[in-house]
mmCIF file of C-alpha atoms in Angstrom:
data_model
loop_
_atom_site.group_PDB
_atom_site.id
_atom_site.type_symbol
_atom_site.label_atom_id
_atom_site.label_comp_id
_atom_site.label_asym_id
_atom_site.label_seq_id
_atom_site.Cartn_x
_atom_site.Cartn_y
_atom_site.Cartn_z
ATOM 1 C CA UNK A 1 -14.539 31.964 -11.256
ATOM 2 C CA UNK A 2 -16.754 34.824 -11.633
ATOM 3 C CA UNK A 3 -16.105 35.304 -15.254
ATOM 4 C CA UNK A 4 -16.731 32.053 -16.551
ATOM 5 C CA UNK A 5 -20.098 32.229 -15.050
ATOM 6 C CA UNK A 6 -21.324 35.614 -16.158
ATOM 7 C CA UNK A 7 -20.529 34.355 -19.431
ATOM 8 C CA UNK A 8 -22.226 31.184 -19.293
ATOM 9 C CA UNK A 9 -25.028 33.380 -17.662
ATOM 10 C CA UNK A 10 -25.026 36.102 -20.946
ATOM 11 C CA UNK A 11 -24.836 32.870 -23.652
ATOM 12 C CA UNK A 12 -27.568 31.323 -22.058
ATOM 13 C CA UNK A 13 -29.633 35.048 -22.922
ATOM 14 C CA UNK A 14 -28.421 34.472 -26.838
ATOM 15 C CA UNK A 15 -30.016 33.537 -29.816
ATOM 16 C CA UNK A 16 -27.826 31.409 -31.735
ATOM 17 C CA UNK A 17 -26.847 34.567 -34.548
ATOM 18 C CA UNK A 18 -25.271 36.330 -31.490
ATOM 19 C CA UNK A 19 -23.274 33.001 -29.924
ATOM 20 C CA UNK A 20 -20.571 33.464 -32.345
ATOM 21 C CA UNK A 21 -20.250 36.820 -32.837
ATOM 22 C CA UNK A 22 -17.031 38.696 -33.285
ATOM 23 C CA UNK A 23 -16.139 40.328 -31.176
ATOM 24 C CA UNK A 24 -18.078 38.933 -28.493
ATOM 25 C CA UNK A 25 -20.812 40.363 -27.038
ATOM 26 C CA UNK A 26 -21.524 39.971 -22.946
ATOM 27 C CA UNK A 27 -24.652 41.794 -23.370
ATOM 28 C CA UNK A 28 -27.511 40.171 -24.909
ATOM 29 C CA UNK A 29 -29.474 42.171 -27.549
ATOM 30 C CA UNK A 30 -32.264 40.802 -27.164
ATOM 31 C CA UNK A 31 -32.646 38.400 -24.110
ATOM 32 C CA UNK A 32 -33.992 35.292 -25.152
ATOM 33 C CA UNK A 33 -35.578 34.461 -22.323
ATOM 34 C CA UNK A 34 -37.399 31.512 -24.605
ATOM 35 C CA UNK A 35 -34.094 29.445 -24.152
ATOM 36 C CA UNK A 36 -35.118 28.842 -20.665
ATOM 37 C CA UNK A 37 -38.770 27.063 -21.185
ATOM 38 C CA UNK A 38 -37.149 25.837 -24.710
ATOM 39 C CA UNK A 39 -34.385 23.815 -21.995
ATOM 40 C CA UNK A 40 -36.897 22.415 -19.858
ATOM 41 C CA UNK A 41 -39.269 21.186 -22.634
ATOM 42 C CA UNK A 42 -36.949 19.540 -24.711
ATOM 43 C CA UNK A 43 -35.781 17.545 -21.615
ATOM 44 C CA UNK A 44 -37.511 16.449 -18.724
ATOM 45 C CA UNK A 45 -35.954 18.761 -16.605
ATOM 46 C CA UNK A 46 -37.843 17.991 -13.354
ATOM 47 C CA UNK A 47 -38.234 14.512 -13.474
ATOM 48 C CA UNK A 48 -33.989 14.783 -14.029
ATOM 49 C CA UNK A 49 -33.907 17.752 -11.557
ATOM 50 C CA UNK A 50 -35.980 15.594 -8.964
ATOM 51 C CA UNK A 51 -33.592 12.806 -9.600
ATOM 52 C CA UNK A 52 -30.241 14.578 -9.057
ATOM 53 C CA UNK A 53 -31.441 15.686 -6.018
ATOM 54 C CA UNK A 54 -32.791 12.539 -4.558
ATOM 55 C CA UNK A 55 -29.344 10.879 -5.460
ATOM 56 C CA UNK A 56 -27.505 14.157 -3.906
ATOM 57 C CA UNK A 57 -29.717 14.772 -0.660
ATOM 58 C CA UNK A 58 -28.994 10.678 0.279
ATOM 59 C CA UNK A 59 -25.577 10.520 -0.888
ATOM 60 C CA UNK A 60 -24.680 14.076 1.336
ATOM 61 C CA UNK A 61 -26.790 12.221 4.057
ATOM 62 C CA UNK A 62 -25.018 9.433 4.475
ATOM 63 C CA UNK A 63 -21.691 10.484 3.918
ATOM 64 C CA UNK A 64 -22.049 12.718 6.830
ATOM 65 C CA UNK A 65 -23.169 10.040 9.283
ATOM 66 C CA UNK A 66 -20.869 7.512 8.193
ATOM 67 C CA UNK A 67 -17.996 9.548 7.532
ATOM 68 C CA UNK A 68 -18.235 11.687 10.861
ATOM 69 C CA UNK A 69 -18.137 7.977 12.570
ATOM 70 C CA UNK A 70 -15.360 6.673 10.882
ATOM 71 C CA UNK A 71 -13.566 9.963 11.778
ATOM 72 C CA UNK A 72 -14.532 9.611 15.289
ATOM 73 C CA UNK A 73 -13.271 5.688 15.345
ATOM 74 C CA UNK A 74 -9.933 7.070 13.931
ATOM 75 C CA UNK A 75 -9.571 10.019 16.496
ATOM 76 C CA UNK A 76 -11.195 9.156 19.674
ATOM 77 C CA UNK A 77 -10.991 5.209 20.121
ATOM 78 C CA UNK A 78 -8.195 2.990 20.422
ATOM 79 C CA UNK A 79 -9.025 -0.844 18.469
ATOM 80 C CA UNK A 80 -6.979 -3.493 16.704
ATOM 81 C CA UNK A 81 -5.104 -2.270 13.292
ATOM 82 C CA UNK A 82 -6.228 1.480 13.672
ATOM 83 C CA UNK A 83 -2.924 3.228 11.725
ATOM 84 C CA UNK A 84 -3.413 0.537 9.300
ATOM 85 C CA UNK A 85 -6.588 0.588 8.526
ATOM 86 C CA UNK A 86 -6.559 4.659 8.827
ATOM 87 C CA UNK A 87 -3.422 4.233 6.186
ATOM 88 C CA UNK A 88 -5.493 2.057 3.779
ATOM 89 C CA UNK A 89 -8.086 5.188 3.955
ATOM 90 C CA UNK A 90 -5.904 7.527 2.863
ATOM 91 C CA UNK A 91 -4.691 5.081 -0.072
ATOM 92 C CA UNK A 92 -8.210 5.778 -1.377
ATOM 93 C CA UNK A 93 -7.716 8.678 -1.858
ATOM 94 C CA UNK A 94 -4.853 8.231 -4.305
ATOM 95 C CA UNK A 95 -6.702 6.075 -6.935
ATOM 96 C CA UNK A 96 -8.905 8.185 -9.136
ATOM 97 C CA UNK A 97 -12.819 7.914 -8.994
ATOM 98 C CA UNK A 98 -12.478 6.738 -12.849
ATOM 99 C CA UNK A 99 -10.687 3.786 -12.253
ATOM 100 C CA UNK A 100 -13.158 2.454 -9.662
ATOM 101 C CA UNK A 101 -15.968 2.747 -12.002
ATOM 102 C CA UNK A 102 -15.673 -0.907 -13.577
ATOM 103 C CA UNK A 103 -15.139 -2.507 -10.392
ATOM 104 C CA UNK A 104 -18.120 -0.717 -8.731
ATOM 105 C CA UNK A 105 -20.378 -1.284 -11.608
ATOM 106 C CA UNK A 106 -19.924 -4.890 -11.253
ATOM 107 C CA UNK A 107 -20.504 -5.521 -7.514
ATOM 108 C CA UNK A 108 -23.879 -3.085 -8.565
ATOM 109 C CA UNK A 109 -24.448 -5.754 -11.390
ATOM 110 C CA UNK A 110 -23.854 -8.433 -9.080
ATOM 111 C CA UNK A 111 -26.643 -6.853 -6.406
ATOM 112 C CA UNK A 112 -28.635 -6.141 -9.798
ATOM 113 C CA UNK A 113 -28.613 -2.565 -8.757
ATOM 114 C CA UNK A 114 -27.880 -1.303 -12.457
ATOM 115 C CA UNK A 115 -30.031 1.084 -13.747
ATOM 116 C CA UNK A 116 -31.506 2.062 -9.968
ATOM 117 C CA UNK A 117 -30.882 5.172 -8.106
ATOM 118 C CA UNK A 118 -29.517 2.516 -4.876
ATOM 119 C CA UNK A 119 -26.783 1.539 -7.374
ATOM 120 C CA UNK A 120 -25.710 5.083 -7.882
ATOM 121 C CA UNK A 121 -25.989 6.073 -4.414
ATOM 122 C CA UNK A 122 -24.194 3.485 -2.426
ATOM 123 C CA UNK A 123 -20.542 3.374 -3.825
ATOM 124 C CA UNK A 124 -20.482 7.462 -2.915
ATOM 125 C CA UNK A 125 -21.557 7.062 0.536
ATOM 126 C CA UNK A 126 -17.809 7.309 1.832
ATOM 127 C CA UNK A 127 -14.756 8.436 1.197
ATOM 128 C CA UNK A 128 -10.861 8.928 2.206
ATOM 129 C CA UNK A 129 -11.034 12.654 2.007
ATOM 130 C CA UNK A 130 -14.226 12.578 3.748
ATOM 131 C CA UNK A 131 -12.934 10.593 6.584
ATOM 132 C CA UNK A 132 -9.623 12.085 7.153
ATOM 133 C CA UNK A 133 -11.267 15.489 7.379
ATOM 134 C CA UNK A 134 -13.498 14.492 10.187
ATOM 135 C CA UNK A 135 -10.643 12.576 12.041
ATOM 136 C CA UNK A 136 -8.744 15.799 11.511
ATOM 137 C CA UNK A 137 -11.195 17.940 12.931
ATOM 138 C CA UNK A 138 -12.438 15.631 15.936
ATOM 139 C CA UNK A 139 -8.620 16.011 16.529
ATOM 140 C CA UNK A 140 -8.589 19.454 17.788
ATOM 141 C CA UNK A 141 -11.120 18.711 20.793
ATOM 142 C CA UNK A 142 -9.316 18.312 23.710
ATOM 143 C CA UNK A 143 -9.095 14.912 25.924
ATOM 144 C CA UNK A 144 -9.692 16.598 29.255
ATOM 145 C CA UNK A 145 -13.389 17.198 27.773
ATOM 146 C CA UNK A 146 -14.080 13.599 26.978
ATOM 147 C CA UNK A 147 -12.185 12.694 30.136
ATOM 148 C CA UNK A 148 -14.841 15.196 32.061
ATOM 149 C CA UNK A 149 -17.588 13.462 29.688
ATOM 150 C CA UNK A 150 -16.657 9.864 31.125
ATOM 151 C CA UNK A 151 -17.019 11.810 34.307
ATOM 152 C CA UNK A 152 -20.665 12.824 33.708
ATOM 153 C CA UNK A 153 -21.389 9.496 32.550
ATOM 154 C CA UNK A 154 -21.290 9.667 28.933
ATOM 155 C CA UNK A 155 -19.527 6.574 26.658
ATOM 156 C CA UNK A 156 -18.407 7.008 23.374
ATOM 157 C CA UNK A 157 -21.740 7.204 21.938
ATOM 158 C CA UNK A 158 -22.875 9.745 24.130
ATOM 159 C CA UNK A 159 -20.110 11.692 23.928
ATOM 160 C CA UNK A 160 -20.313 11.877 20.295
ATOM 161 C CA UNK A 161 -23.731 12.973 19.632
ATOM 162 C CA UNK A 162 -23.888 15.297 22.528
ATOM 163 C CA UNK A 163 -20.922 17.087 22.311
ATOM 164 C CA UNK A 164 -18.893 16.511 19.469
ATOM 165 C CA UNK A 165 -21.972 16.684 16.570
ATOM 166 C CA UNK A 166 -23.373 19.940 18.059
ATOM 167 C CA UNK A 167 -19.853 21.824 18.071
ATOM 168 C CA UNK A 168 -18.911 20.567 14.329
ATOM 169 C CA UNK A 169 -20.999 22.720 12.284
ATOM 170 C CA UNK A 170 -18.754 24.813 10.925
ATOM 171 C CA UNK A 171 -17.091 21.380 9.505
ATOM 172 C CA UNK A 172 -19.990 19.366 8.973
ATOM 173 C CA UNK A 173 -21.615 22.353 6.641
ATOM 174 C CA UNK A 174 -18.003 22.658 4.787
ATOM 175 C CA UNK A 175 -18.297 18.787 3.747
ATOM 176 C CA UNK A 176 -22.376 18.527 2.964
ATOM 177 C CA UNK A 177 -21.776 21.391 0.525
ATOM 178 C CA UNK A 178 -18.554 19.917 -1.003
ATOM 179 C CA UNK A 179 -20.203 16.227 -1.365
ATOM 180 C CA UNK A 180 -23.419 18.282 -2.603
ATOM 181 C CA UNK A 181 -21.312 19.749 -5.037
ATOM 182 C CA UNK A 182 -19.865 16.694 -6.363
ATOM 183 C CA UNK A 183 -22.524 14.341 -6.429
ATOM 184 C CA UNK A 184 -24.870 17.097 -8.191
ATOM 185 C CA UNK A 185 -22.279 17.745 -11.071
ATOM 186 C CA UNK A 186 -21.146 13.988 -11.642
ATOM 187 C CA UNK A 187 -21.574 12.487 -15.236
ATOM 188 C CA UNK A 188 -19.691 9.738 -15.681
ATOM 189 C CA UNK A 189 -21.182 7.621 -12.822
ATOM 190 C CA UNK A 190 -24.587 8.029 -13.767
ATOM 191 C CA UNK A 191 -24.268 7.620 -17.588
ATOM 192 C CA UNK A 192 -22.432 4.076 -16.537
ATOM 193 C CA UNK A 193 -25.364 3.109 -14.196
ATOM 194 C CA UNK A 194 -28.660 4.843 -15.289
ATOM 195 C CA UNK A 195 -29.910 3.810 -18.947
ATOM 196 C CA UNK A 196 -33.542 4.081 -18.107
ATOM 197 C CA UNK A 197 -34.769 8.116 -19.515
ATOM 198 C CA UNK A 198 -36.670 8.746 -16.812
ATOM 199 C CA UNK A 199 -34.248 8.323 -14.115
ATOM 200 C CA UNK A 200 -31.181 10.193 -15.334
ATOM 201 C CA UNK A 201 -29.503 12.996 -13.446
ATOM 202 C CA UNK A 202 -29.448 16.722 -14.858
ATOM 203 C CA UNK A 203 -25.825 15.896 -15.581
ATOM 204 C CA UNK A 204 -26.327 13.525 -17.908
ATOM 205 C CA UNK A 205 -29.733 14.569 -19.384
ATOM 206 C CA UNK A 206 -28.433 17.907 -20.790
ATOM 207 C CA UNK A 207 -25.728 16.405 -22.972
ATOM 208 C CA UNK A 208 -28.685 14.842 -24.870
ATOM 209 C CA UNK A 209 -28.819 18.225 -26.066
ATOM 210 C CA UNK A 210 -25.904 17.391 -28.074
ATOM 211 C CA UNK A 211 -26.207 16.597 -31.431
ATOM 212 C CA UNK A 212 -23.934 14.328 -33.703
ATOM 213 C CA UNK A 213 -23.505 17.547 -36.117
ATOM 214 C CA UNK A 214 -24.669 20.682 -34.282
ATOM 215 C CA UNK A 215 -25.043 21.403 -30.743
ATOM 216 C CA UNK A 216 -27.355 24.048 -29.340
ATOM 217 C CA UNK A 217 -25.063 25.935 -26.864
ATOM 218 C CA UNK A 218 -27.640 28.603 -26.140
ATOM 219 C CA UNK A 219 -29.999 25.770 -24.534
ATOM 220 C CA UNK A 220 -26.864 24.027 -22.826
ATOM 221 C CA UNK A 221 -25.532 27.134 -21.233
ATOM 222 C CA UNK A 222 -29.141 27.764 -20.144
ATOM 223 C CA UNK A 223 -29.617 23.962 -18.619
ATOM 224 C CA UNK A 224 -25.851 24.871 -16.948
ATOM 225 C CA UNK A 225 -27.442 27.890 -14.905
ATOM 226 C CA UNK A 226 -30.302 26.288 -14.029
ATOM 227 C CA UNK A 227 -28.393 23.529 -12.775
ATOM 228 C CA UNK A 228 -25.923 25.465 -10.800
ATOM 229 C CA UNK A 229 -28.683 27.572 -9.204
ATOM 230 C CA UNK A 230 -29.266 24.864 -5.856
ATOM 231 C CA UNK A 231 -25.429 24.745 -5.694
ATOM 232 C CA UNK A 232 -25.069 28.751 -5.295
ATOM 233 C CA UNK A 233 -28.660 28.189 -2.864
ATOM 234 C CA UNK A 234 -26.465 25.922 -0.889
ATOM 235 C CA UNK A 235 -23.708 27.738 -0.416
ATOM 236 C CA UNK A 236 -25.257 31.415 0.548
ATOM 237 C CA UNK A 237 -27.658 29.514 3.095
ATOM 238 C CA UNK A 238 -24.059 27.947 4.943
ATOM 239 C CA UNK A 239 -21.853 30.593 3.901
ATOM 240 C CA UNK A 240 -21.436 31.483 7.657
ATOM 241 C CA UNK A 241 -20.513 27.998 8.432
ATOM 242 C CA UNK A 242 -17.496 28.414 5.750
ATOM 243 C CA UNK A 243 -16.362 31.422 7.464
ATOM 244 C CA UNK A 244 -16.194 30.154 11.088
ATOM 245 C CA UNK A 245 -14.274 27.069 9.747
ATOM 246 C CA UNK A 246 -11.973 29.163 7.783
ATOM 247 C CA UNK A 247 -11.345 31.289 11.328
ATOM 248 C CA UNK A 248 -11.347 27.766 13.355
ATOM 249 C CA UNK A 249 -8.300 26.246 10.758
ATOM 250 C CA UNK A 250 -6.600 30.373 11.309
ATOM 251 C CA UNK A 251 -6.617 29.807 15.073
ATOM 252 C CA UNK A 252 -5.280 26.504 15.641
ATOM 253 C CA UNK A 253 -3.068 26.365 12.548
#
């Protein structure tokens, strides 16, 4: 992973005599630095930046309310049609996120949503994997606690927020920066929805820099870093989060 990075890092220091070099250099000579501003004039790269991460921040939101829920309804609670509603879940997850684009875009049309940032949002505010990784987790705490819980007077609700939330971190962390992740880098869903300018994502502003002849890969390389940046942010600020989930799955796998 490293490697395709530090290369998209040293092309987006290039002027466009040095991109296609042979052999290839890693080490700019000079750094054009100029590629940088020259990115975020020739887009708007902070109305799109401000954008992405409006859509991201309430997409990563919601998922982890609704999602942690839904897990908790499938662990902790017994109800009507549980297995069978869990099992038509996990079906979800076997149908690829491209094939649910035309049906989504027309229950958006039908709300007239198209072409808002609501229309975008919604359809990503759940999903199998999402779920069934909460259920899995809430799994793992053991009954005697919620049966001492019921004892202290808490109901489901209670015992949700107050214990299970603050002890599901490590978990919680692992799927915000995962949905993060995903939401920030997706192209296809956006270019279907948004046709306004000024509300595209990042994704789908920077491949306006691509021409119908030529395509100025020093200035797309330079948009990718800058665009990666929050995701790498992200993901040093929780790192320690990753690491006691990663010992959490060791000790009770």
């Amino acid at each position: 992973m490293i490697v395709p990075f530090l290369w998209m890092l040293s092309t987006s220091l290039k002027d466009q005599q040095q991109l296609f070099a042979w052999p290839p250099n890693w080490w700019p000579q000079p750094f054009v630095w100029s590629n940088y501003t020259e990115v975020m004039t020739k887009i708007k790269f902070g109305q799109y930046g401000l954008n992405t991460f409006k859509i991201t921040a309430a997409v990563t939101i919601g998922r982890l309310i609704l999602c942690s829920m839904a897990g908790y309804g499938f662990a902790r609670m017994k109800f009507p049609g549980k297995n069978f509603l869990f099992f038509l879940t996990l079906a979800t997850m076997m149908i690829s996120s491209q094939i649910t684009i035309i049906p989504n875009f027309i229950i958006m049309r039908y709300l007239s949503l198209v072409d808002t940032h609501l229309g975008v949002i919604l359809p990503q505010l759940a999903d199998g994997f999402s779920i069934f990784l909460m259920r899995q987790f809430f799994l793992t705490f053991p009954y005697e606690l919620e049966d001492a819980a019921k004892l202290d007077g808490c109901n489901p609700l209670m015992f949700y927020f107050r214990i299970l939330i603050p002890n599901s971190k490590a978990i919680l962390a692992t799927l915000a920066v995962m949905t993060f992740q995903g939401v920030w880098n997706d192209f296809l869903w956006p270019l279907v929805m948004l046709t306004s300018p000024e509300k595209r994502t990042l994704s789908v502003g920077l491949s306006y820099l691509v021409g119908q002849y030529t395509t100025r890969w020093d200035l797309q390389m330079a948009g990718s870093v800058l665009t990666v940046l929050p995701i790498l942010i992200l993901f040093f600020l929780l790192q320690k989060y990753f690491v006691q989930s990663i010992k959490m799955t060791g000790l009770k796998g």
